[in-house]
Tab-separated table of C-alpha atoms in Angstrom:
chain	number	residue	atom	x	y	z
A	1	MET	CA	73.665	56.364	46.540
A	2	LYS	CA	71.071	55.916	48.875
A	3	ALA	CA	68.284	53.446	47.599
A	4	SER	CA	65.055	55.842	47.389
A	5	ARG	CA	61.379	54.966	46.335
A	6	VAL	CA	60.342	56.111	42.537
A	7	ALA	CA	56.993	56.017	41.431
A	8	VAL	CA	56.376	56.140	37.630
A	9	ILE	CA	52.828	56.761	36.815
A	10	GLY	CA	52.249	55.741	33.057
A	11	GLY	CA	53.635	52.635	30.964
A	12	GLY	CA	54.502	54.446	28.074
A	13	ILE	CA	58.000	54.278	26.228
A	14	GLY	CA	58.961	57.219	28.115
A	15	GLY	CA	57.813	55.883	31.720
A	16	LEU	CA	59.246	52.529	30.790
A	17	THR	CA	62.843	53.939	30.059
A	18	ALA	CA	62.636	56.019	33.258
A	19	ALA	CA	61.916	53.420	35.599
A	20	GLY	CA	64.370	51.128	34.179
A	21	LEU	CA	67.288	53.514	34.440
A	22	LEU	CA	66.292	54.431	38.044
A	23	ALA	CA	65.769	50.803	38.838
A	24	LYS	CA	69.123	49.676	37.227
A	25	GLU	CA	70.999	52.697	39.643
A	26	GLY	CA	69.279	50.581	42.374
A	27	HIS	CA	66.099	52.572	43.331
A	28	ALA	CA	63.040	50.842	44.464
A	29	VAL	CA	60.890	51.517	41.296
A	30	THR	CA	56.961	50.935	41.035
A	31	LEU	CA	55.476	51.608	37.945
A	32	PHE	CA	51.497	52.025	37.509
A	33	GLU	CA	49.717	51.780	34.229
A	34	GLY	CA	46.045	52.945	34.151
A	35	GLY	CA	45.421	50.653	31.029
A	36	PRO	CA	45.509	46.809	30.709
A	37	SER	CA	49.036	47.080	28.785
A	38	LEU	CA	52.326	48.692	28.792
A	39	GLY	CA	53.052	51.220	25.823
A	40	GLY	CA	50.920	54.058	25.963
A	41	LYS	CA	50.072	54.988	22.539
A	42	ALA	CA	52.444	52.595	21.095
A	43	GLN	CA	50.023	49.749	21.032
A	44	ALA	CA	49.432	46.858	18.647
A	45	VAL	CA	46.856	44.212	18.086
A	46	THR	CA	46.617	40.716	16.643
A	47	VAL	CA	43.639	39.334	14.982
A	48	GLU	CA	43.679	36.177	13.665
A	49	GLY	CA	47.383	35.901	13.298
A	50	LEU	CA	47.203	39.396	11.670
A	51	THR	CA	49.688	42.063	13.766
A	52	LEU	CA	49.508	45.498	13.528
A	53	ASP	CA	50.991	48.485	15.235
A	54	THR	CA	48.245	51.153	16.252
A	55	GLY	CA	50.424	53.838	17.326
A	56	PRO	CA	53.957	54.581	15.796
A	57	THR	CA	54.792	52.460	12.787
A	58	LEU	CA	58.304	53.506	12.193
A	59	LEU	CA	61.864	54.315	14.206
A	60	THR	CA	64.290	56.931	13.526
A	61	LEU	CA	67.566	57.475	15.423
A	62	PRO	CA	68.374	53.751	15.947
A	63	ALA	CA	71.294	54.293	17.816
A	64	LEU	CA	69.653	56.169	20.446
A	65	VAL	CA	67.137	53.069	20.929
A	66	ARG	CA	70.072	50.737	20.950
A	67	SER	CA	72.159	52.815	23.614
A	68	THR	CA	69.014	52.900	25.560
A	69	PHE	CA	68.602	48.946	25.659
A	70	GLU	CA	72.444	49.005	26.394
A	71	GLN	CA	72.048	51.341	29.364
A	72	LEU	CA	69.331	49.139	30.706
A	73	GLY	CA	71.444	45.769	29.956
A	74	ALA	CA	68.677	44.543	27.663
A	75	LEU	CA	70.525	44.536	24.119
A	76	ASP	CA	69.661	40.539	24.096
A	77	LEU	CA	65.998	41.461	24.126
A	78	LEU	CA	66.199	44.335	21.243
A	79	PRO	CA	64.383	43.244	18.297
A	80	PRO	CA	66.414	43.593	15.261
A	81	PHE	CA	65.880	46.556	12.711
A	82	THR	CA	65.659	46.453	8.898
A	83	GLU	CA	66.472	49.684	7.213
A	84	LEU	CA	63.988	50.618	4.754
A	85	GLU	CA	65.137	52.100	1.076
A	86	PRO	CA	63.122	53.444	-0.452
A	87	GLN	CA	61.814	55.070	2.592
A	88	CYS	CA	58.408	56.342	1.367
A	89	THR	CA	56.258	56.577	-1.698
A	90	TYR	CA	54.092	59.793	-2.539
A	91	HIS	CA	51.049	60.159	-4.521
A	92	PHE	CA	49.463	63.696	-5.441
A	93	ALA	CA	46.261	64.679	-6.274
A	94	ASP	CA	47.239	65.549	-9.923
A	95	GLY	CA	48.472	61.701	-10.404
A	96	CYS	CA	52.065	62.710	-10.060
A	97	GLY	CA	54.314	60.700	-7.292
A	98	PHE	CA	57.769	61.053	-5.796
A	99	THR	CA	59.907	58.481	-3.859
A	100	ALA	CA	61.895	59.501	-0.916
A	101	TYR	CA	65.181	57.481	-0.490
A	102	LYS	CA	67.901	57.639	2.016
A	103	ASP	CA	70.254	57.936	-1.060
A	104	LEU	CA	69.920	61.734	-1.900
A	105	GLU	CA	70.965	61.381	-5.484
A	106	ARG	CA	68.089	58.797	-6.104
A	107	MET	CA	65.738	61.132	-4.187
A	108	ALA	CA	66.847	63.958	-6.435
A	109	GLU	CA	66.356	61.867	-9.803
A	110	SER	CA	62.485	61.353	-8.361
A	111	ALA	CA	61.900	64.956	-7.683
A	112	ALA	CA	63.491	65.706	-11.018
A	113	GLU	CA	60.657	63.826	-12.761
A	114	LEU	CA	58.344	66.302	-11.529
A	115	ARG	CA	60.408	69.229	-12.425
A	116	PRO	CA	64.045	69.140	-13.394
A	117	ILE	CA	64.747	72.097	-11.010
A	118	GLU	CA	63.804	70.185	-8.332
A	119	ARG	CA	67.038	68.228	-8.390
A	120	LYS	CA	68.836	71.107	-7.339
A	121	GLY	CA	66.056	71.911	-4.751
A	122	VAL	CA	66.471	68.372	-3.055
A	123	HIS	CA	70.276	69.350	-2.530
A	124	SER	CA	69.696	72.858	-1.443
A	125	PHE	CA	67.131	71.665	1.248
A	126	TYR	CA	68.683	68.941	2.568
A	127	ALA	CA	71.874	70.870	3.175
A	128	GLU	CA	69.932	73.713	4.679
A	129	ALA	CA	67.954	70.932	6.870
A	130	ALA	CA	71.579	69.487	7.896
A	131	ALA	CA	72.602	72.766	9.034
A	132	ILE	CA	69.421	73.150	10.867
A	133	TRP	CA	70.154	69.792	12.911
A	134	ARG	CA	73.712	70.904	13.634
A	135	ALA	CA	72.585	74.392	14.903
A	136	ALA	CA	69.529	73.742	16.689
A	137	GLY	CA	68.386	70.220	16.653
A	138	GLU	CA	71.752	68.881	18.394
A	139	PRO	CA	71.848	71.227	21.140
A	140	TYR	CA	68.069	70.592	21.687
A	141	LEU	CA	68.339	66.980	22.273
A	142	GLU	CA	71.739	66.943	23.939
A	143	ALA	CA	70.333	67.564	27.345
A	144	PRO	CA	66.968	68.590	29.127
A	145	PHE	CA	65.707	71.841	28.115
A	146	GLU	CA	65.783	73.812	31.317
A	147	GLY	CA	65.687	77.361	29.710
A	148	MET	CA	66.686	79.375	26.816
A	149	ALA	CA	70.034	80.305	28.388
A	150	GLY	CA	71.392	76.894	28.685
A	151	PHE	CA	70.192	76.090	25.412
A	152	MET	CA	71.808	79.304	23.409
A	153	ALA	CA	75.161	78.111	25.481
A	154	ARG	CA	74.952	74.991	23.884
A	155	VAL	CA	74.123	76.701	20.405
A	156	ALA	CA	77.115	78.879	20.839
A	157	ARG	CA	79.467	76.323	21.426
A	158	ARG	CA	78.648	75.472	17.745
A	159	GLY	CA	79.769	79.066	16.662
A	160	ILE	CA	77.908	82.636	15.637
A	161	GLY	CA	76.892	81.154	12.241
A	162	ALA	CA	74.702	78.490	14.160
A	163	MET	CA	73.288	81.102	16.304
A	164	LEU	CA	72.256	83.525	13.242
A	165	ALA	CA	70.671	80.543	11.592
A	166	GLY	CA	68.279	80.082	14.141
A	167	MET	CA	67.321	83.559	14.663
A	168	LYS	CA	66.199	83.645	10.940
A	169	LEU	CA	64.061	80.561	10.975
A	170	ASP	CA	60.667	81.244	9.396
A	171	THR	CA	57.760	78.422	8.869
A	172	LEU	CA	58.458	74.981	7.621
A	173	HIS	CA	56.329	75.986	4.210
A	174	THR	CA	58.466	79.278	3.903
A	175	LEU	CA	61.502	76.952	4.095
A	176	ALA	CA	60.221	74.397	1.371
A	177	ALA	CA	59.072	77.644	-0.739
A	178	LYS	CA	62.650	78.846	-0.571
A	179	HIS	CA	63.911	75.351	-2.084
A	180	PHE	CA	61.078	73.717	-4.490
A	181	GLN	CA	59.226	75.283	-7.089
A	182	THR	CA	56.146	72.433	-7.120
A	183	HIS	CA	53.547	71.931	-4.631
A	184	HIS	CA	54.543	68.381	-4.723
A	185	LEU	CA	57.744	69.139	-3.129
A	186	ARG	CA	56.460	71.653	-0.745
A	187	GLN	CA	53.805	69.133	0.398
A	188	TYR	CA	56.507	66.626	0.923
A	189	VAL	CA	58.335	69.173	3.379
A	190	GLY	CA	55.235	70.407	5.012
A	191	ARG	CA	54.302	66.859	5.889
A	192	PHE	CA	57.055	66.784	8.664
A	193	ALA	CA	55.323	69.354	10.580
A	194	THR	CA	52.620	66.627	11.210
A	195	TYR	CA	55.062	64.468	12.985
A	196	ALA	CA	54.775	66.976	15.753
A	197	GLY	CA	50.393	67.283	15.147
A	198	GLY	CA	51.334	70.614	13.527
A	199	SER	CA	50.793	72.684	10.347
A	200	PRO	CA	53.519	73.297	8.118
A	201	TYR	CA	52.048	76.930	7.718
A	202	ALA	CA	52.525	77.740	11.270
A	203	SER	CA	55.128	75.506	12.534
A	204	SER	CA	58.855	76.423	12.760
A	205	ALA	CA	61.536	75.638	9.917
A	206	ALA	CA	63.000	73.866	12.845
A	207	PHE	CA	61.023	70.722	11.927
A	208	ALA	CA	63.433	70.569	8.805
A	209	LEU	CA	65.480	68.412	11.155
A	210	ILE	CA	63.208	65.703	10.968
A	211	PRO	CA	63.545	64.949	7.092
A	212	HIS	CA	67.406	65.472	8.096
A	213	ILE	CA	67.263	62.861	10.586
A	214	GLU	CA	65.226	60.573	8.172
A	215	HIS	CA	68.087	61.170	5.517
A	216	ALA	CA	71.055	60.707	7.851
A	217	TYR	CA	70.049	57.987	10.009
A	218	GLY	CA	67.251	56.329	8.052
A	219	VAL	CA	64.026	54.955	8.458
A	220	HIS	CA	63.844	51.688	10.051
A	221	HIS	CA	61.275	48.732	10.681
A	222	VAL	CA	61.352	47.064	13.844
A	223	ARG	CA	60.913	43.510	13.639
A	224	GLY	CA	57.516	42.355	14.663
A	225	GLY	CA	56.360	46.186	14.807
A	226	ILE	CA	56.900	48.978	17.371
A	227	GLY	CA	54.859	46.724	20.004
A	228	ALA	CA	57.596	44.371	19.682
A	229	LEU	CA	59.930	46.838	21.023
A	230	VAL	CA	57.526	47.715	23.697
A	231	GLU	CA	57.443	44.368	24.936
A	232	ALA	CA	60.979	44.138	24.988
A	233	LEU	CA	61.115	47.189	26.890
A	234	GLY	CA	58.644	46.050	29.159
A	235	GLN	CA	60.688	42.578	29.965
A	236	ALA	CA	63.946	44.946	30.571
A	237	VAL	CA	62.119	47.162	33.280
A	238	ARG	CA	60.763	44.086	34.703
A	239	ARG	CA	64.048	42.051	34.828
A	240	LEU	CA	65.793	44.940	36.351
A	241	GLY	CA	63.190	44.875	39.222
A	242	VAL	CA	60.597	47.409	38.291
A	243	THR	CA	57.211	46.304	40.062
A	244	VAL	CA	54.406	46.887	37.450
A	245	HIS	CA	50.784	47.282	38.090
A	246	LEU	CA	48.275	47.239	35.247
A	247	ASP	CA	45.032	48.833	35.275
A	248	THR	CA	45.703	50.889	38.482
A	249	ARG	CA	44.957	54.812	37.884
A	250	ALA	CA	47.360	56.324	40.312
A	251	ARG	CA	47.038	59.545	41.846
A	252	PHE	CA	50.009	61.507	43.362
A	253	GLU	CA	50.084	64.652	46.413
A	254	ARG	CA	52.699	66.100	47.459
A	255	VAL	CA	53.344	65.738	51.528
A	256	SER	CA	55.733	66.304	53.791
A	257	GLY	CA	58.731	63.840	53.005
A	258	GLY	CA	57.523	63.391	49.290
A	259	TYR	CA	54.558	62.142	47.286
A	260	ARG	CA	51.790	59.973	48.610
A	261	VAL	CA	50.571	57.801	45.502
A	262	ASP	CA	47.219	56.344	45.504
A	263	PRO	CA	45.503	53.960	45.345
A	264	ALA	CA	47.648	52.397	47.723
A	265	GLY	CA	48.462	55.740	49.818
A	266	GLU	CA	52.341	54.293	49.554
A	267	LEU	CA	55.177	57.309	50.009
A	268	PHE	CA	57.952	57.573	47.451
A	269	ASP	CA	60.636	60.105	47.268
A	270	SER	CA	60.204	61.091	44.065
A	271	VAL	CA	57.478	60.467	41.205
A	272	VAL	CA	58.001	60.496	36.860
A	273	VAL	CA	54.821	61.066	35.035
A	274	ASN	CA	54.385	59.483	32.048
A	275	ALA	CA	51.143	61.452	30.931
A	276	ASP	CA	50.225	64.314	29.129
A	277	PRO	CA	51.695	67.187	31.670
A	278	LEU	CA	49.384	70.314	30.655
A	279	ALA	CA	47.056	69.609	33.071
A	280	SER	CA	49.138	69.314	35.661
A	281	LEU	CA	50.889	72.443	35.021
A	282	ARG	CA	47.396	74.158	34.404
A	283	ARG	CA	47.994	74.789	30.867
A	284	GLU	CA	45.031	72.792	29.392
A	285	SER	CA	43.493	75.849	27.782
A	286	GLU	CA	46.468	75.993	25.102
A	287	PRO	CA	45.656	74.753	21.854
A	288	LEU	CA	46.204	70.719	20.891
A	289	SER	CA	48.122	69.627	18.393
A	290	LEU	CA	45.989	66.957	15.823
A	291	SER	CA	44.651	63.911	16.769
A	292	GLY	CA	44.010	60.974	14.084
A	293	PHE	CA	41.447	58.448	12.702
A	294	VAL	CA	43.014	55.066	12.030
A	295	LEU	CA	41.387	51.992	10.191
A	296	LEU	CA	43.154	48.771	10.612
A	297	LEU	CA	42.650	46.526	7.397
A	298	GLU	CA	43.038	43.116	6.187
A	299	ALA	CA	43.887	42.473	2.362
A	300	GLU	CA	43.721	38.877	0.360
A	301	GLY	CA	47.313	37.878	-0.660
A	302	ARG	CA	50.408	40.180	-0.779
A	303	PRO	CA	49.282	43.043	-2.986
A	304	ALA	CA	52.256	45.207	-4.269
A	305	VAL	CA	51.620	48.166	-1.648
A	306	PRO	CA	54.702	49.758	-0.039
A	307	HIS	CA	55.757	49.787	3.148
A	308	HIS	CA	55.259	53.534	3.745
A	309	THR	CA	52.913	55.357	1.433
A	310	VAL	CA	51.202	59.005	1.719
A	311	MET	CA	48.636	60.278	-0.626
A	312	PHE	CA	48.085	64.015	-0.334
A	313	GLY	CA	44.868	65.631	-0.630
A	314	GLY	CA	44.751	68.367	-3.375
A	315	ASP	CA	44.470	71.723	-1.438
A	316	TYR	CA	47.133	71.079	1.684
A	317	ARG	CA	46.876	74.751	2.903
A	318	LYS	CA	42.985	74.536	3.075
A	319	GLU	CA	43.185	70.798	4.697
A	320	PHE	CA	44.759	72.415	7.292
A	321	GLU	CA	42.998	75.338	8.089
A	322	GLU	CA	39.933	72.681	8.209
A	323	LEU	CA	41.852	70.497	10.619
A	324	PHE	CA	42.616	73.678	13.074
A	325	ALA	CA	39.073	74.976	12.989
A	326	GLY	CA	37.748	72.129	14.391
A	327	GLN	CA	36.647	70.515	11.284
A	328	LEU	CA	37.420	67.219	9.224
A	329	ALA	CA	39.135	67.685	6.002
A	330	ALA	CA	37.305	67.351	3.128
A	331	ASP	CA	39.979	66.203	1.090
A	332	PRO	CA	42.299	64.643	3.723
A	333	THR	CA	45.691	63.351	3.185
A	334	VAL	CA	46.087	59.751	3.793
A	335	TYR	CA	48.882	57.581	5.141
A	336	VAL	CA	49.248	53.661	4.839
A	337	CYS	CA	51.788	51.320	6.313
A	338	ASN	CA	52.289	47.714	5.190
A	339	PRO	CA	54.709	46.104	7.531
A	340	SER	CA	54.510	42.655	5.815
A	341	ALA	CA	56.085	44.500	2.714
A	342	THR	CA	59.337	44.251	4.739
A	343	ASP	CA	58.349	42.089	7.910
A	344	PRO	CA	56.257	38.692	6.265
A	345	GLY	CA	55.693	37.487	9.674
A	346	MET	CA	53.538	40.194	10.606
A	347	ALA	CA	50.914	38.381	8.536
A	348	PRO	CA	49.762	34.997	7.873
A	349	LEU	CA	50.864	33.354	4.139
A	350	GLY	CA	48.331	34.823	1.539
A	351	ARG	CA	47.300	37.940	3.760
A	352	THR	CA	48.271	41.552	4.414
A	353	GLY	CA	47.670	43.821	7.213
A	354	LEU	CA	47.287	47.666	6.238
A	355	PHE	CA	47.443	50.328	8.710
A	356	VAL	CA	45.691	53.645	7.400
A	357	MET	CA	45.516	56.838	8.993
A	358	VAL	CA	44.148	60.507	8.410
A	359	ASN	CA	44.566	63.314	10.514
A	360	ALA	CA	41.618	64.475	12.328
A	361	PRO	CA	41.086	67.691	14.868
A	362	ALA	CA	41.727	67.280	18.533
A	363	MET	CA	38.333	67.392	20.492
A	364	PRO	CA	37.234	70.013	22.726
A	365	LEU	CA	38.228	69.302	26.565
A	366	GLU	CA	35.144	71.263	28.226
A	367	GLU	CA	32.799	68.384	29.136
A	368	GLY	CA	29.676	69.589	27.357
A	369	ARG	CA	31.568	70.102	23.926
A	370	ALA	CA	33.462	67.011	24.446
A	371	GLU	CA	30.502	65.071	24.790
A	372	GLN	CA	29.060	66.319	21.782
A	373	ALA	CA	32.335	65.648	20.127
A	374	ARG	CA	31.932	61.977	20.928
A	375	ARG	CA	28.659	61.859	19.627
A	376	ASP	CA	29.644	63.232	16.454
A	377	TRP	CA	32.450	60.713	15.783
A	378	GLU	CA	29.794	58.027	15.628
A	379	SER	CA	28.485	59.581	12.367
A	380	SER	CA	31.581	61.031	11.304
A	381	ALA	CA	33.680	57.781	11.115
A	382	GLU	CA	31.306	56.356	8.492
A	383	ARG	CA	32.360	59.599	5.939
A	384	VAL	CA	36.080	59.594	6.880
A	385	ARG	CA	36.183	55.655	6.101
A	386	GLU	CA	34.733	56.055	2.772
A	387	GLN	CA	37.256	58.964	2.226
A	388	MET	CA	40.160	56.696	2.998
A	389	PHE	CA	38.822	53.787	0.821
A	390	GLU	CA	38.137	56.114	-2.077
A	391	LYS	CA	42.054	57.394	-1.971
A	392	LEU	CA	43.210	53.738	-1.401
A	393	MET	CA	41.587	52.249	-4.271
A	394	ARG	CA	42.110	54.940	-6.885
A	395	HIS	CA	45.793	54.514	-5.801
A	396	TYR	CA	45.933	50.838	-5.461
A	397	PRO	CA	43.153	49.329	-7.515
A	398	ALA	CA	44.544	46.016	-6.875
A	399	LEU	CA	43.149	46.455	-3.302
A	400	LYS	CA	38.992	46.582	-4.709
A	401	GLY	CA	36.986	43.753	-3.222
A	402	ARG	CA	40.007	42.296	-1.324
A	403	VAL	CA	39.921	44.403	2.048
A	404	ARG	CA	37.984	43.903	5.067
A	405	VAL	CA	38.159	46.299	7.972
A	406	VAL	CA	39.521	44.725	11.341
A	407	GLY	CA	39.646	47.345	13.661
A	408	GLN	CA	39.494	51.247	13.968
A	409	ARG	CA	40.856	54.112	16.304
A	410	SER	CA	39.537	57.376	16.678
A	411	PRO	CA	40.193	60.622	18.571
A	412	VAL	CA	37.664	59.063	21.078
A	413	ASP	CA	39.499	55.834	21.620
A	414	LEU	CA	43.066	58.222	22.259
A	415	ALA	CA	41.243	60.415	24.734
A	416	ALA	CA	40.055	57.188	26.736
A	417	ARG	CA	43.789	56.021	27.290
A	418	GLY	CA	44.399	59.761	28.522
A	419	ALA	CA	45.381	61.684	25.756
A	420	PRO	CA	43.601	65.332	25.999
A	421	GLY	CA	40.818	65.727	23.401
A	422	GLY	CA	42.649	62.567	21.864
A	423	SER	CA	45.579	64.738	20.735
A	424	ILE	CA	48.489	62.505	19.947
A	425	TYR	CA	51.119	65.057	20.920
A	426	GLY	CA	49.106	67.068	23.542
A	427	PHE	CA	51.273	70.395	23.298
A	428	LEU	CA	50.806	72.287	20.103
A	429	PRO	CA	54.164	73.835	19.170
A	430	HIS	CA	53.218	76.522	16.555
A	431	GLY	CA	55.315	79.707	16.249
A	432	ARG	CA	59.052	80.280	15.693
A	433	PHE	CA	59.635	79.453	18.989
A	434	GLY	CA	57.008	77.089	19.613
A	435	PRO	CA	59.340	73.609	20.512
A	436	PHE	CA	60.618	75.944	23.289
A	437	ARG	CA	57.188	76.564	24.735
A	438	ARG	CA	56.935	72.695	24.880
A	439	PRO	CA	56.267	71.657	28.895
A	440	ARG	CA	59.705	70.890	30.414
A	441	ILE	CA	60.626	67.443	32.376
A	442	ARG	CA	61.330	69.345	35.531
A	443	GLY	CA	57.817	69.441	37.307
A	444	GLY	CA	56.901	72.548	39.516
A	445	THR	CA	57.503	70.625	42.939
A	446	PRO	CA	60.687	69.238	43.784
A	447	GLY	CA	61.036	65.532	42.939
A	448	LEU	CA	58.370	65.752	40.218
A	449	PHE	CA	59.051	64.718	36.480
A	450	PHE	CA	57.594	64.482	33.240
A	451	ALA	CA	58.111	61.806	30.333
A	452	GLY	CA	56.741	61.460	27.375
A	453	GLY	CA	55.675	62.850	24.086
A	454	GLY	CA	53.949	65.866	25.748
A	455	THR	CA	57.068	67.099	27.355
A	456	HIS	CA	60.714	67.956	25.777
A	457	PRO	CA	61.891	66.796	23.437
A	458	GLY	CA	58.892	65.888	21.746
A	459	GLY	CA	56.846	62.831	19.914
A	460	GLY	CA	58.688	59.881	18.118
A	461	VAL	CA	59.767	56.643	19.624
A	462	PRO	CA	63.210	57.691	19.915
A	463	LEU	CA	62.516	61.416	21.415
A	464	VAL	CA	60.018	59.911	23.688
A	465	MET	CA	62.660	57.315	24.961
A	466	LEU	CA	64.915	60.300	25.578
A	467	SER	CA	62.768	62.157	27.665
A	468	GLY	CA	62.928	59.048	29.916
A	469	ARG	CA	66.198	59.309	29.915
A	470	PHE	CA	66.562	62.921	30.786
A	471	ALA	CA	63.650	62.498	33.413
A	472	ALA	CA	65.716	59.513	35.101
A	473	GLN	CA	68.548	61.841	34.806
A	474	LEU	CA	67.060	64.614	36.643
A	475	ALA	CA	65.431	62.409	39.017
A	476	SER	CA	68.728	60.664	40.124
A	477	ALA	CA	70.007	64.154	40.414
A	478	HIS	CA	67.493	65.257	42.972
A	479	LEU	CA	67.688	61.825	44.891
A	480	ARG	CA	71.383	62.430	45.299
A	481	GLU	CA	70.899	65.852	46.551
A	482	GLY	CA	68.151	64.615	49.418
A	483	ALA	CA	70.353	61.685	50.037
């Protein structure tokens, strides 16, 4: 195939993956990143020897990540993974607890401590989640989504039962209520809607494929954190000859013969945009998925805090009603990641780093309202910090007097890095067919493609990586046609 010039705009995981695969095919690839570092939302910080991710904090579908590095000829750069068991500890407002394991029987035993009948619920829920994965998840991920016809053809190959199962899907909360009697386990299932920045009361039951993936393929920690994975990906693409420009906010324009990319004014045959596509598609008026507020903490010693912990608020439905009404939750659910529980090298001896996060509403996009929202965060941040500390100390009292804040990230910071309104995932996939309305990888003009969490197939490290693979696949096909 004749070598072509490809511009990749945005150096997140999706853009890096697309850039590397296109360079591997022999194309001349130039990557433009507007910030000072690669990784997009998958950033990491090091403070006095303490390393913490500020974006994604776990990895699923490890085989997909390994196969991507294999395609890039970069398995030697891939950091090792550690599978977590248990996967996550859950605390509820009434003092009850639950632990998620990859081992389904151990998870069922934990659920039975809440109420004996929930043992049966665990098995029935995960059986249905596996069926959803086979009927909808696998066909959704095995090829770029180019329309319902192609998707349904992939579903049909799995039999009429798969098609019927897909048509009967309701909301994720409804599915949880079908299998579980306690609000505890319903909250547990509902949490997985937030992996796409949505509400379990409005998101499709298809998101049950996420807990299935965690059960079937495990929850993993990357040694050194997700930041180490980004570093390895950056090394891989540079080794393949990709030219990388940091601190360069690029713009592109369709012209005769391809795309002109500024500020250099260079001509390219194809462009892959690793940025939220809603504005480019003139869909910025659509509702946005949730944002988040993050505290980065240093704790003295090595307190007994699990690798992953979720501390639920008391009224989950009210929490999401508040968030999607543009308000901070009165009693927020708090997520904590303690990477040094598994990877001691991420913190110096005698110290521990904690990533602590709550969901937050996305900010409005209209300039006047957006400016007011930015100012509001200056006063809101302190109140949210107090809520997070109160819940953290209630469940882990050994942390009292031993913790200090070393950093924070708000929706304002996410917006500054290009996330619309600070929304983590951009597009909000509410409704039965929400996932199918996600912006597609193929853009509106020939040779334009999108990658990243805002396009198909969605957010999370492996899916964003898959979007980069799909973007490279479609771009390669386009370039072959024009050769």
